[in-house]
Short mmCIF file of C-alpha atoms in Angstrom, two decimals:
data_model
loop_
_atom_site.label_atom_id
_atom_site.label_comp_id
_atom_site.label_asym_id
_atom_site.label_seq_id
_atom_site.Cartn_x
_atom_site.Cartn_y
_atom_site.Cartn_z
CA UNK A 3 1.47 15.00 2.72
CA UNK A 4 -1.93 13.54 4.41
CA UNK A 5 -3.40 10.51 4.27
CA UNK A 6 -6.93 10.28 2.49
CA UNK A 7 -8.06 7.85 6.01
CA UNK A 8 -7.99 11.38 8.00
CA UNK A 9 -9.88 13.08 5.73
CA UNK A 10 -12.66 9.98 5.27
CA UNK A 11 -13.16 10.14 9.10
CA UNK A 12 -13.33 14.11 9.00
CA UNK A 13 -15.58 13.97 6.74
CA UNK A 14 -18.27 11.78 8.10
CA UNK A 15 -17.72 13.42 11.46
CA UNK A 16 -18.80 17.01 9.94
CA UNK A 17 -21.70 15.33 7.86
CA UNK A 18 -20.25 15.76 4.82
CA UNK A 19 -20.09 11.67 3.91
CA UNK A 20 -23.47 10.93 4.61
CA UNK A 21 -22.40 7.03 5.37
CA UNK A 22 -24.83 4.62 6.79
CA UNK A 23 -24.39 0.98 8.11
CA UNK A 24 -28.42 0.04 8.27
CA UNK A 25 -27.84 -1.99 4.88
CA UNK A 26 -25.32 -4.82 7.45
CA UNK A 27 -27.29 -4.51 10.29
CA UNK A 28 -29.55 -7.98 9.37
CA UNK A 29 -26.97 -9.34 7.34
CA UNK A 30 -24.33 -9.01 9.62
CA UNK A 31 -21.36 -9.37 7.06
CA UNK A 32 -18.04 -9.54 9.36
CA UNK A 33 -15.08 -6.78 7.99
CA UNK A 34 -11.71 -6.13 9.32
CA UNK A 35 -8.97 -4.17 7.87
CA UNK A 36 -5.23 -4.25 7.07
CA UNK A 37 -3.00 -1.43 8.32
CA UNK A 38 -0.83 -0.65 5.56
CA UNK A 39 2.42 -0.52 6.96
CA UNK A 40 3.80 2.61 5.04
CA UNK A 41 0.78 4.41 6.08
CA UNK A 42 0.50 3.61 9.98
CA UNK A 43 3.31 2.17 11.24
CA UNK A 44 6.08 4.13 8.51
CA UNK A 45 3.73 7.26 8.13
CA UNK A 46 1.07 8.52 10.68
CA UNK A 47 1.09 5.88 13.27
CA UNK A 48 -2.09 5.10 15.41
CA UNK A 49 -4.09 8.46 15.37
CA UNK A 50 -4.43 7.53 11.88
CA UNK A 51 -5.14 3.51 12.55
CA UNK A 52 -8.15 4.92 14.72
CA UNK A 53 -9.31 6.98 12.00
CA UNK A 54 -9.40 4.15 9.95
CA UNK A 55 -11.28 2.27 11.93
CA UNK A 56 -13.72 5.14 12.72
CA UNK A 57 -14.79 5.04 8.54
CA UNK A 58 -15.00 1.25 8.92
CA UNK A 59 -16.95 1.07 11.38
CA UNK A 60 -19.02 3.72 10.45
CA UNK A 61 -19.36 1.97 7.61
CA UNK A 62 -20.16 -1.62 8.13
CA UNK A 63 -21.49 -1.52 11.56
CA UNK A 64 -19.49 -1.49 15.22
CA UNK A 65 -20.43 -5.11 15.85
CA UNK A 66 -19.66 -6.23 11.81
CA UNK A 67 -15.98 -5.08 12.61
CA UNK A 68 -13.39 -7.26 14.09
CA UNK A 69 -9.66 -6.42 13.96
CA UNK A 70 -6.51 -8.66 13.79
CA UNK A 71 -4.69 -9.24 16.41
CA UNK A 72 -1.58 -8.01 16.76
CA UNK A 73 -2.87 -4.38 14.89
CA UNK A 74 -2.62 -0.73 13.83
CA UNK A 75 1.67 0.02 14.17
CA UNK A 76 2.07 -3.32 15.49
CA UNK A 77 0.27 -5.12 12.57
CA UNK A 78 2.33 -7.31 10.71
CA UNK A 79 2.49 -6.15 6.50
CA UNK A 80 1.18 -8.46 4.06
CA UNK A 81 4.12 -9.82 2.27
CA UNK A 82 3.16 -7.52 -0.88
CA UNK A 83 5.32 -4.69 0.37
CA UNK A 84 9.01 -3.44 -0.32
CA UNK A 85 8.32 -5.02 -3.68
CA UNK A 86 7.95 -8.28 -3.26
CA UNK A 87 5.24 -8.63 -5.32
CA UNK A 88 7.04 -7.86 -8.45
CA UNK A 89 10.31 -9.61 -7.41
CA UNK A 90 9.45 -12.92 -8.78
CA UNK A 91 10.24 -15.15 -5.33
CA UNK A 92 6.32 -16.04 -5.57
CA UNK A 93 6.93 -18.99 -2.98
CA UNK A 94 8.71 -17.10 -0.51
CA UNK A 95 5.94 -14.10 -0.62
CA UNK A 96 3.39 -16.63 -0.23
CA UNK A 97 5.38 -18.18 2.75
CA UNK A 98 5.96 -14.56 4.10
CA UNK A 99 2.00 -13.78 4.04
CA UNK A 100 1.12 -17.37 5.67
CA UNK A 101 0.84 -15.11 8.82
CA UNK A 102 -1.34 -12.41 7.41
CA UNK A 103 -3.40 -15.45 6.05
CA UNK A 104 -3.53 -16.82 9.56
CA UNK A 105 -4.36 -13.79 11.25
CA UNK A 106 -7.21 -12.93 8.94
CA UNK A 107 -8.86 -16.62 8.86
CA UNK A 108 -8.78 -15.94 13.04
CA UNK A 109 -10.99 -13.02 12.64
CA UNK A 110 -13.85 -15.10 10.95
CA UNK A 111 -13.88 -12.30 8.90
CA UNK A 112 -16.29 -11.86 5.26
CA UNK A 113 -14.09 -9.72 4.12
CA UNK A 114 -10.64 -7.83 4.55
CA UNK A 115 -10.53 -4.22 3.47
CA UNK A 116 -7.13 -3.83 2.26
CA UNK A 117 -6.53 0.53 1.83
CA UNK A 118 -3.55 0.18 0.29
CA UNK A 119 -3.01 -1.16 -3.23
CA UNK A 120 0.12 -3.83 -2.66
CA UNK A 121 -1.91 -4.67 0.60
CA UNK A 122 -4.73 -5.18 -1.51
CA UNK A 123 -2.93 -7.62 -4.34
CA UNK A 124 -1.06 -9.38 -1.89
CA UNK A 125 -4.26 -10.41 0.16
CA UNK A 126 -6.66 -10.98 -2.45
CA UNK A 127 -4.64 -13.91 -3.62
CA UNK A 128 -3.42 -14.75 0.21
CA UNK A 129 -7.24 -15.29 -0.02
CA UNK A 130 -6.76 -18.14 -2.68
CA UNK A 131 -4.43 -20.42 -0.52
CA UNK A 132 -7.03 -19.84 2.78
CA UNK A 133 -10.04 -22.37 3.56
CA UNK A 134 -12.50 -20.22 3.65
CA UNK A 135 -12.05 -17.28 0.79
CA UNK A 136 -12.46 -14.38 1.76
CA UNK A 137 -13.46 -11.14 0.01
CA UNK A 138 -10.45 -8.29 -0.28
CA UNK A 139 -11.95 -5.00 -1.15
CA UNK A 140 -10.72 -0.88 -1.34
CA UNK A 141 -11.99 1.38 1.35
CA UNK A 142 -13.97 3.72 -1.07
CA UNK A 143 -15.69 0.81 -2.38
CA UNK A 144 -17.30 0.47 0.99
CA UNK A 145 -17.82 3.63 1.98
CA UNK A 146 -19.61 3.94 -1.47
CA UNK A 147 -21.90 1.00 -0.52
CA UNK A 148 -22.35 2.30 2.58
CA UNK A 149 -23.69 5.82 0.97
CA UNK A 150 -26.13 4.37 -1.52
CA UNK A 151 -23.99 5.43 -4.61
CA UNK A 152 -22.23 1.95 -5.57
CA UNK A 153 -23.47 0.94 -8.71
CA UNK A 154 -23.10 -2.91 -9.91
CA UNK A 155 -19.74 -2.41 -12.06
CA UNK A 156 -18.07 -0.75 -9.23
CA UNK A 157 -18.37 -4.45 -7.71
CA UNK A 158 -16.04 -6.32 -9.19
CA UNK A 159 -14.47 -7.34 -5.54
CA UNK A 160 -17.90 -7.80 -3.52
CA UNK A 161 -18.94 -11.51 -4.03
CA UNK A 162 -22.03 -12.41 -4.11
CA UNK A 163 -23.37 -11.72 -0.68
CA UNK A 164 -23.25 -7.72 -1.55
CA UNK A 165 -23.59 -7.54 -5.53
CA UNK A 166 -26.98 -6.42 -4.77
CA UNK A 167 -26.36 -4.86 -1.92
CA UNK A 168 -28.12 -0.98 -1.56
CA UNK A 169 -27.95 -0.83 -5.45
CA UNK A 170 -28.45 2.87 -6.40
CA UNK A 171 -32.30 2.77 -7.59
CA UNK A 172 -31.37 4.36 -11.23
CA UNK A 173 -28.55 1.64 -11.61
CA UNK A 174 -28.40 0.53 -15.15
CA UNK A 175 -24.98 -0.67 -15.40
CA UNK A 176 -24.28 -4.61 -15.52
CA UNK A 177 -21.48 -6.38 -12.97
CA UNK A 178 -18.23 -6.70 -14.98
CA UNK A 179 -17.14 -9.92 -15.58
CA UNK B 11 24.55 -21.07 7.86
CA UNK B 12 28.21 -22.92 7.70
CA UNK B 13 29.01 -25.96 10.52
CA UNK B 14 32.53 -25.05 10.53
CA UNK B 15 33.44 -22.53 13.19
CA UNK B 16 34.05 -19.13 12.01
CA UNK B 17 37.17 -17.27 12.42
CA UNK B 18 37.09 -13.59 12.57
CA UNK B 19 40.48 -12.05 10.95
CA UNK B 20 41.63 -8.71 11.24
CA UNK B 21 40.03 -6.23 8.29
CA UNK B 22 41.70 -3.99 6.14
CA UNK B 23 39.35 -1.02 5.52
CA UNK B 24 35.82 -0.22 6.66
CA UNK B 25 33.55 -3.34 7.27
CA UNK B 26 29.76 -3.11 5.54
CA UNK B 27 28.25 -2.03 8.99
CA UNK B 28 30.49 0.99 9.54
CA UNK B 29 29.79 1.88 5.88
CA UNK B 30 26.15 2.02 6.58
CA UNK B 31 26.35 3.28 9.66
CA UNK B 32 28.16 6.04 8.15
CA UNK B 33 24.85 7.00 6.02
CA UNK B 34 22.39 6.89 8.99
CA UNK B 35 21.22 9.35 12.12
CA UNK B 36 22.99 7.17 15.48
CA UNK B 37 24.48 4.74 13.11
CA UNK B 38 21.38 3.13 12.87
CA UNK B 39 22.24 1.83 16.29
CA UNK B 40 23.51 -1.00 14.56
CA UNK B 41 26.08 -1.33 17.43
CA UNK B 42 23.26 -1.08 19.89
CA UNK B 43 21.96 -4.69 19.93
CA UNK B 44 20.99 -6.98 22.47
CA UNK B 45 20.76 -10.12 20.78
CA UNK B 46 17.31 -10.86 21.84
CA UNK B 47 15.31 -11.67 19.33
CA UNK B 48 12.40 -9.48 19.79
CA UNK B 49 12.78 -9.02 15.95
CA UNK B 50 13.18 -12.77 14.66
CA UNK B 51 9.98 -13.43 16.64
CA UNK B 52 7.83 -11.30 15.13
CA UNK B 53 8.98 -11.19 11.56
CA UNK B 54 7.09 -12.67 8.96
CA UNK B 55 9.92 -13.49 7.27
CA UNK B 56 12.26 -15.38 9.69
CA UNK B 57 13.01 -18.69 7.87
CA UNK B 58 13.28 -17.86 4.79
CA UNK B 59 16.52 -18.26 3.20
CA UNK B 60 17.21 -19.50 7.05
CA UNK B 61 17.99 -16.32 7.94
CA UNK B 62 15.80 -13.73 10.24
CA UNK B 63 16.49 -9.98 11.24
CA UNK B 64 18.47 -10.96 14.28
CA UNK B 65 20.93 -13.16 11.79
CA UNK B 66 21.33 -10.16 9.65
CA UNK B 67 22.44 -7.95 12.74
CA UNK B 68 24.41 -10.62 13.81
CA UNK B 69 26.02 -10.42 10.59
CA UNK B 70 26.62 -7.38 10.18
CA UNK B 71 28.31 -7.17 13.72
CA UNK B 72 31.07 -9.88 12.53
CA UNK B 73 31.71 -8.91 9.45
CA UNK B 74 30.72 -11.64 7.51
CA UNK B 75 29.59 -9.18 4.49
CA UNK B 76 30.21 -11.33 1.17
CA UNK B 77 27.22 -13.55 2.88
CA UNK B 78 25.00 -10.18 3.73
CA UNK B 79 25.59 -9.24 0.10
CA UNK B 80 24.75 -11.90 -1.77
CA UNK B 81 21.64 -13.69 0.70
CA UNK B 82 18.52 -13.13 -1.86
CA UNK B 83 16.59 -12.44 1.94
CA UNK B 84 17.27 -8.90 1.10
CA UNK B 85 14.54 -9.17 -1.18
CA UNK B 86 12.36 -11.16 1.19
CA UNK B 87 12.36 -8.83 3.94
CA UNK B 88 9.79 -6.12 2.81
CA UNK B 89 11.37 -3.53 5.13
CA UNK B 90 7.93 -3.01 7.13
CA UNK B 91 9.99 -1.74 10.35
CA UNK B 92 7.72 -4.33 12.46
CA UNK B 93 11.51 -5.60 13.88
CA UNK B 94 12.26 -1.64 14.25
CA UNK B 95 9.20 -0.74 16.11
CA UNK B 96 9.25 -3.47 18.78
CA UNK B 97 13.12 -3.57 19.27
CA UNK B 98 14.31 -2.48 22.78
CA UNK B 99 17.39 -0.60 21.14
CA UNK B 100 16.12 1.17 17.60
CA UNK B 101 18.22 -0.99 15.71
CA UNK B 102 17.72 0.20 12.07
CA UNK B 103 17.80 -3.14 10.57
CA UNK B 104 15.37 -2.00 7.81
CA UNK B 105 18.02 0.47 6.54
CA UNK B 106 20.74 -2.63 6.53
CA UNK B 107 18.54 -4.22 4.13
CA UNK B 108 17.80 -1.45 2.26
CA UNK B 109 21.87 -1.02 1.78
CA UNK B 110 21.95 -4.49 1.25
CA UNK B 111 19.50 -4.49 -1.26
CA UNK B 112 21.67 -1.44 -2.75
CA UNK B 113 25.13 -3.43 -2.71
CA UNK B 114 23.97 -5.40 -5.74
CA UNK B 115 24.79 -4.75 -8.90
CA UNK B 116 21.64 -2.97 -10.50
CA UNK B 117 21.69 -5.16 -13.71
CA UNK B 118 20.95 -8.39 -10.75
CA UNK B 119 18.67 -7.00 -8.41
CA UNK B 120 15.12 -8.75 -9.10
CA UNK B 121 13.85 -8.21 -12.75
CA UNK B 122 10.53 -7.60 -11.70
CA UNK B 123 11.65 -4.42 -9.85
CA UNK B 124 14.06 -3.10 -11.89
CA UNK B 125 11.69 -3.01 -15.10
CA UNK B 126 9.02 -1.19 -13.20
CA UNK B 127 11.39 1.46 -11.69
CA UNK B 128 12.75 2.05 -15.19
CA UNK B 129 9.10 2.08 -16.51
CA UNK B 130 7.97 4.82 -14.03
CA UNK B 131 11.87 6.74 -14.93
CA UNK B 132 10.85 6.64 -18.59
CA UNK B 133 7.92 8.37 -18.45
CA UNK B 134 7.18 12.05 -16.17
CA UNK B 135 3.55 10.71 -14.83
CA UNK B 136 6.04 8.62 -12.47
CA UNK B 137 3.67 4.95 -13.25
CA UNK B 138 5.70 1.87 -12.65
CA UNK B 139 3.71 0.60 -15.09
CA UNK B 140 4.44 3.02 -17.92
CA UNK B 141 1.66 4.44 -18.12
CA UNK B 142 1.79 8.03 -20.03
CA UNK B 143 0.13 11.47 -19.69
CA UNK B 144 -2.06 11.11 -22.69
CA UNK B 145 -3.30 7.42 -21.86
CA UNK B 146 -4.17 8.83 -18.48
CA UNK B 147 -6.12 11.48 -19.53
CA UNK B 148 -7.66 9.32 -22.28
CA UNK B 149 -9.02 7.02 -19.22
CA UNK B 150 -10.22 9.20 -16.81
CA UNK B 151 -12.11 11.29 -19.09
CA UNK B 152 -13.38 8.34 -20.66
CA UNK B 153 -14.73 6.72 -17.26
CA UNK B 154 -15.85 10.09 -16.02
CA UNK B 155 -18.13 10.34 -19.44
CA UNK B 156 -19.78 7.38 -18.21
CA UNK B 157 -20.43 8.12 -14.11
CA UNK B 158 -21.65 11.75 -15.57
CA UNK B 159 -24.45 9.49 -17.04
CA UNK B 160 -25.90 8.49 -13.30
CA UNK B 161 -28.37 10.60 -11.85
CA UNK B 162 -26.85 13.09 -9.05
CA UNK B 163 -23.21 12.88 -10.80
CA UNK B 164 -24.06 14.72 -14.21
CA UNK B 165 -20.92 17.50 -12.73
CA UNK B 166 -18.47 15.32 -11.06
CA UNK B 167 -15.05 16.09 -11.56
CA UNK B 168 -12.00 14.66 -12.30
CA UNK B 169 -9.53 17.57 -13.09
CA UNK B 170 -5.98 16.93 -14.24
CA UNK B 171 -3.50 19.51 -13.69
CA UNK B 172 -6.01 22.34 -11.90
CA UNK B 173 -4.49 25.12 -10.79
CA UNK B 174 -4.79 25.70 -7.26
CA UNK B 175 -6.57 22.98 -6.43
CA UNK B 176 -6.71 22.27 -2.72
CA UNK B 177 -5.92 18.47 -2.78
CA UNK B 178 -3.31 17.06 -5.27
CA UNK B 179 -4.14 13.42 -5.46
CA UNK B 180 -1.93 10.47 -6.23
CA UNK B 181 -3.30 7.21 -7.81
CA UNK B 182 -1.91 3.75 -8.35
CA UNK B 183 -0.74 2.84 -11.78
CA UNK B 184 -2.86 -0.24 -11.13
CA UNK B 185 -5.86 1.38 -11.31
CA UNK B 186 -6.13 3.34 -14.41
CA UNK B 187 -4.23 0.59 -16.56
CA UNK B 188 -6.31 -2.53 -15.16
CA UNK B 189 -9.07 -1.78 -13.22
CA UNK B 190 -10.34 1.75 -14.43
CA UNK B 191 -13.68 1.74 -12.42
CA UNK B 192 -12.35 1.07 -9.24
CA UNK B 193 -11.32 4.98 -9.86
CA UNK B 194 -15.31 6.00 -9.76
CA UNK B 195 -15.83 5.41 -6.24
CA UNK B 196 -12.95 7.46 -5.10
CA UNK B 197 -14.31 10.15 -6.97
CA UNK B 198 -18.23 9.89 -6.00
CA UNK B 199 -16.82 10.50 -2.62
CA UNK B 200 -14.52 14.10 -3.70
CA UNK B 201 -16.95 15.18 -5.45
CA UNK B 202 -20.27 14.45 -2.62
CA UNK B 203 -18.07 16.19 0.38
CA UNK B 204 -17.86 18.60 -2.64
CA UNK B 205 -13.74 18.22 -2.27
CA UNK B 206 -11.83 20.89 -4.52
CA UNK B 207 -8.96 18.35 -5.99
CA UNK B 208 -6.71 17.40 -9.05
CA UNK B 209 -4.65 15.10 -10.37
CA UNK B 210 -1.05 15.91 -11.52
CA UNK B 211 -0.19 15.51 -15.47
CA UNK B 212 3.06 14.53 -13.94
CA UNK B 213 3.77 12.54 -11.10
CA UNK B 214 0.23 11.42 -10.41
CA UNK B 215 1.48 7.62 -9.93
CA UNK B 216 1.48 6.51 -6.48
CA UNK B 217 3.88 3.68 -6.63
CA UNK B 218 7.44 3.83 -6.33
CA UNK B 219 8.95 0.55 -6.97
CA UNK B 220 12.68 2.92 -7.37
CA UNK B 221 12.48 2.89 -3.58
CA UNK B 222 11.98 -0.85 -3.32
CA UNK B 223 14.80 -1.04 -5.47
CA UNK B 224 17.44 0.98 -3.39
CA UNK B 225 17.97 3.14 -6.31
CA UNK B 226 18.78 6.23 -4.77
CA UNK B 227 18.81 9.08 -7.44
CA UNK B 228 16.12 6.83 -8.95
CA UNK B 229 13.37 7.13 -6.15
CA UNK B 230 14.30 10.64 -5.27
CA UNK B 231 13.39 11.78 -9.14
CA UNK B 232 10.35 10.11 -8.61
CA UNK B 233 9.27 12.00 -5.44
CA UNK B 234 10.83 14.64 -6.80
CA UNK B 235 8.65 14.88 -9.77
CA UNK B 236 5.59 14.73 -8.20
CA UNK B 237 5.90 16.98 -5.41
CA UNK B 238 7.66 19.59 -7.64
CA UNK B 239 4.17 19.10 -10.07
CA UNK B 240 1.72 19.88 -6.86
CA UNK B 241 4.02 22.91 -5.77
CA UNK B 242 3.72 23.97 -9.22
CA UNK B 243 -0.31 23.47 -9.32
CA UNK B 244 -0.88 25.71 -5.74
CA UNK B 245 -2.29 22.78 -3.92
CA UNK B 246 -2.16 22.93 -0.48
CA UNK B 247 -2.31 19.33 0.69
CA UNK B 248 -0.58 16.27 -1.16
CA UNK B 249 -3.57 13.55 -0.38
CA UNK B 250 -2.03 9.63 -0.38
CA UNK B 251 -5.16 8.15 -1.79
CA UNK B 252 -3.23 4.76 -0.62
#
């Protein structure tokens, strides 16, 4: 049992993902990233934060990147875990994730990508409730814009800042609605 | 929490605590701690329900288990072992929820839960949102008949149940049932590292809401499945996509 994070950042180190961050480097979008807790802190602890954050950064840019504080095994989880998001207590997950909301408004960040899929629910609507809304997007979907290969319905969580965004040149396809 | 004073009376039988204890490596340490509230501080659920990890340990320690079983703040803790990793003495308060969770009846444990762990039992591809081998196959093939139609991607791959395949990959239910072409990306990258990998006819479903609802036998069928279909299929590595 591996996590796919390792194998991202092995990848890109042996030249196999051919990732780029040129496309951020005048737009300057700000990214950080959620640790999912069954993946660092339950899982593969920091070695496997760092790898994360190798792909990100890789990715979007050194200087687009800037983490949460606390982080990696000390991050705090989302409030979408354990199963609270199908448990029905929708006001007490929202109270739970106040502090996720907090910590991710402090990082001025455009957008939080959220690896994991509960992560990934549970912030996009912590997002909602937050003054400024930020985007809440998958890892691959990244790393795809990042290699050139994202085409415009494989945006459905970039807003408008990045739905044209290094566009594949032979890109037919139309943004989902 | 009451105003009157509580008075501690002399138990017949085991208490809740030495029950779990009982199930887990040191007890849990659930004798082990210190009272200080390195836990309540940095939980994101402390307050709710007015309780806090410290006030279940607390709890536990004086036997005041009618209240641990019924506080609904089993379901608000989401058993991220934040309170575990920063507490002086490894107190396993994570695993006293989880047995706390477990001490309700199945039939009342939340709804929400308990249909999607039956969901994922009723079916062998494990999804917690029913999802079945044929629809899954239907989907990916479908979506990979359209990403074969973009220059550069006319032979990507998404095999299902490849024999000796080097990575067996798991997926979230979520994505093949409501958001199909957040699948494509994932695969762009496989197949441009040129990644040999499958998917699992059985147990590809990533989820495992049996877990989150202390069903025992439940979430261990679930694993159980899945690993037992990448054994089957060769593969060397079992890659958490998640």
């Amino acid at each position: 049992m591996q996590s796919i994070f390792t194998w991202y950042a092995k990848w890109i180190r042996e030249g196999k993902l051919k990732v780029n961050s040129d496309w951020n480097k005048n737009l300057k979008i700000k990214f950080t990233v959620q640790d999912p807790c069954n993946i660092i802190r339950k899982s593969f602890g920091d070695a496997c934060a760092q790898d994360l954050r190798f792909v990100v950064k890789s990715c979007v840019g050194e200087e687009n990147f800037v983490d949460m504080a606390p982080n990696m095994s000390n991050n705090y989880c989302c409030g979408g875990g354990g199963g609270f998001l199908q448990s029905g207590y929708t006001e007490e997950r929202l109270a739970y994730g106040q502090k996720k909301l907090d910590q991710i408004v402090a990082t001025g960040a455009d957008y939080c990508i959220a690896p994991c899929h509960n992560c990934h629910s549970q912030i996009h609507e912590l997002a909602e409730h937050a003054p400024k809304h930020w985007g809440t997007v998958h890892l691959w979907t990244i790393i795809c814009l990042s290699l050139g290969v994202l085409c415009r319905n494989e945006r459905t969580y970039l807003h408008d800042d990045l739905k044209e965004v290094n566009i594949p040149e032979w890109d037919e396809t139309e943004f989902l609605v | 929490m009451a105003d009157e004073p509580l008075v501690l009376t002399k138990r017949e039988g085991k208490s809740f605590k030495d029950i779990v204890m009982e199930k887990l490596p040191d007890g849990g340490n659930l004798n082990a701690c210190l009272t200080c509230g390195t836990c309540a501080a940095g939980c994101p659920a402390t307050g709710l329900a007015g309780m806090d990890p410290r006030k279940v340990v607390r709890m536990a320690a004086l036997g005041m288990d009618e209240e641990l079983k019924k506080t609904p703040w089993a379901w608000f803790c989401s058993m991220c072992t934040r309170c575990v990793h920063a507490c002086p003495m490894n107190v396993n308060i994570p695993q006293l929820v989880y047995n706390m969770r477990a001490s309700w009846p199945r039939d009342q444990r939340p709804r929400g839960i308990l249909r999607s762990c039956d969901a994922a039992l009723s079916t062998d591809t494990c999804s917690a949102m029913g999802a079945r081998e044929e629809d899954f196959e239907f989907i990916v093939n479908d979506v990979l008949e359209g990403v074969r139609e973009q220059p550069g991607f006319e032979n990507i791959q998404a095999p299902i149940d490849k024999q000796g395949a080097y990575f067996f990959l798991n997926q979230n239910s979520r994505e093949p049932v409501n958001e199909p072409e957040e699948m494509i990306p994932l695969w762009k990258i496989m197949h441009l590292v040129g990644a040999d990998w499958t998917y699992g006819s059985k147990g590809w479903a990533a989820e495992n809401y049996c877990m989150f609802l202390a069903d025992d036998d439940a979430w261990k069928h679930i694993t159980e499945v899945s690993i037992r279909k990448a054994e089957e299929l060769g593969c060397k590595v079992f890659l958490n996509t998640e």
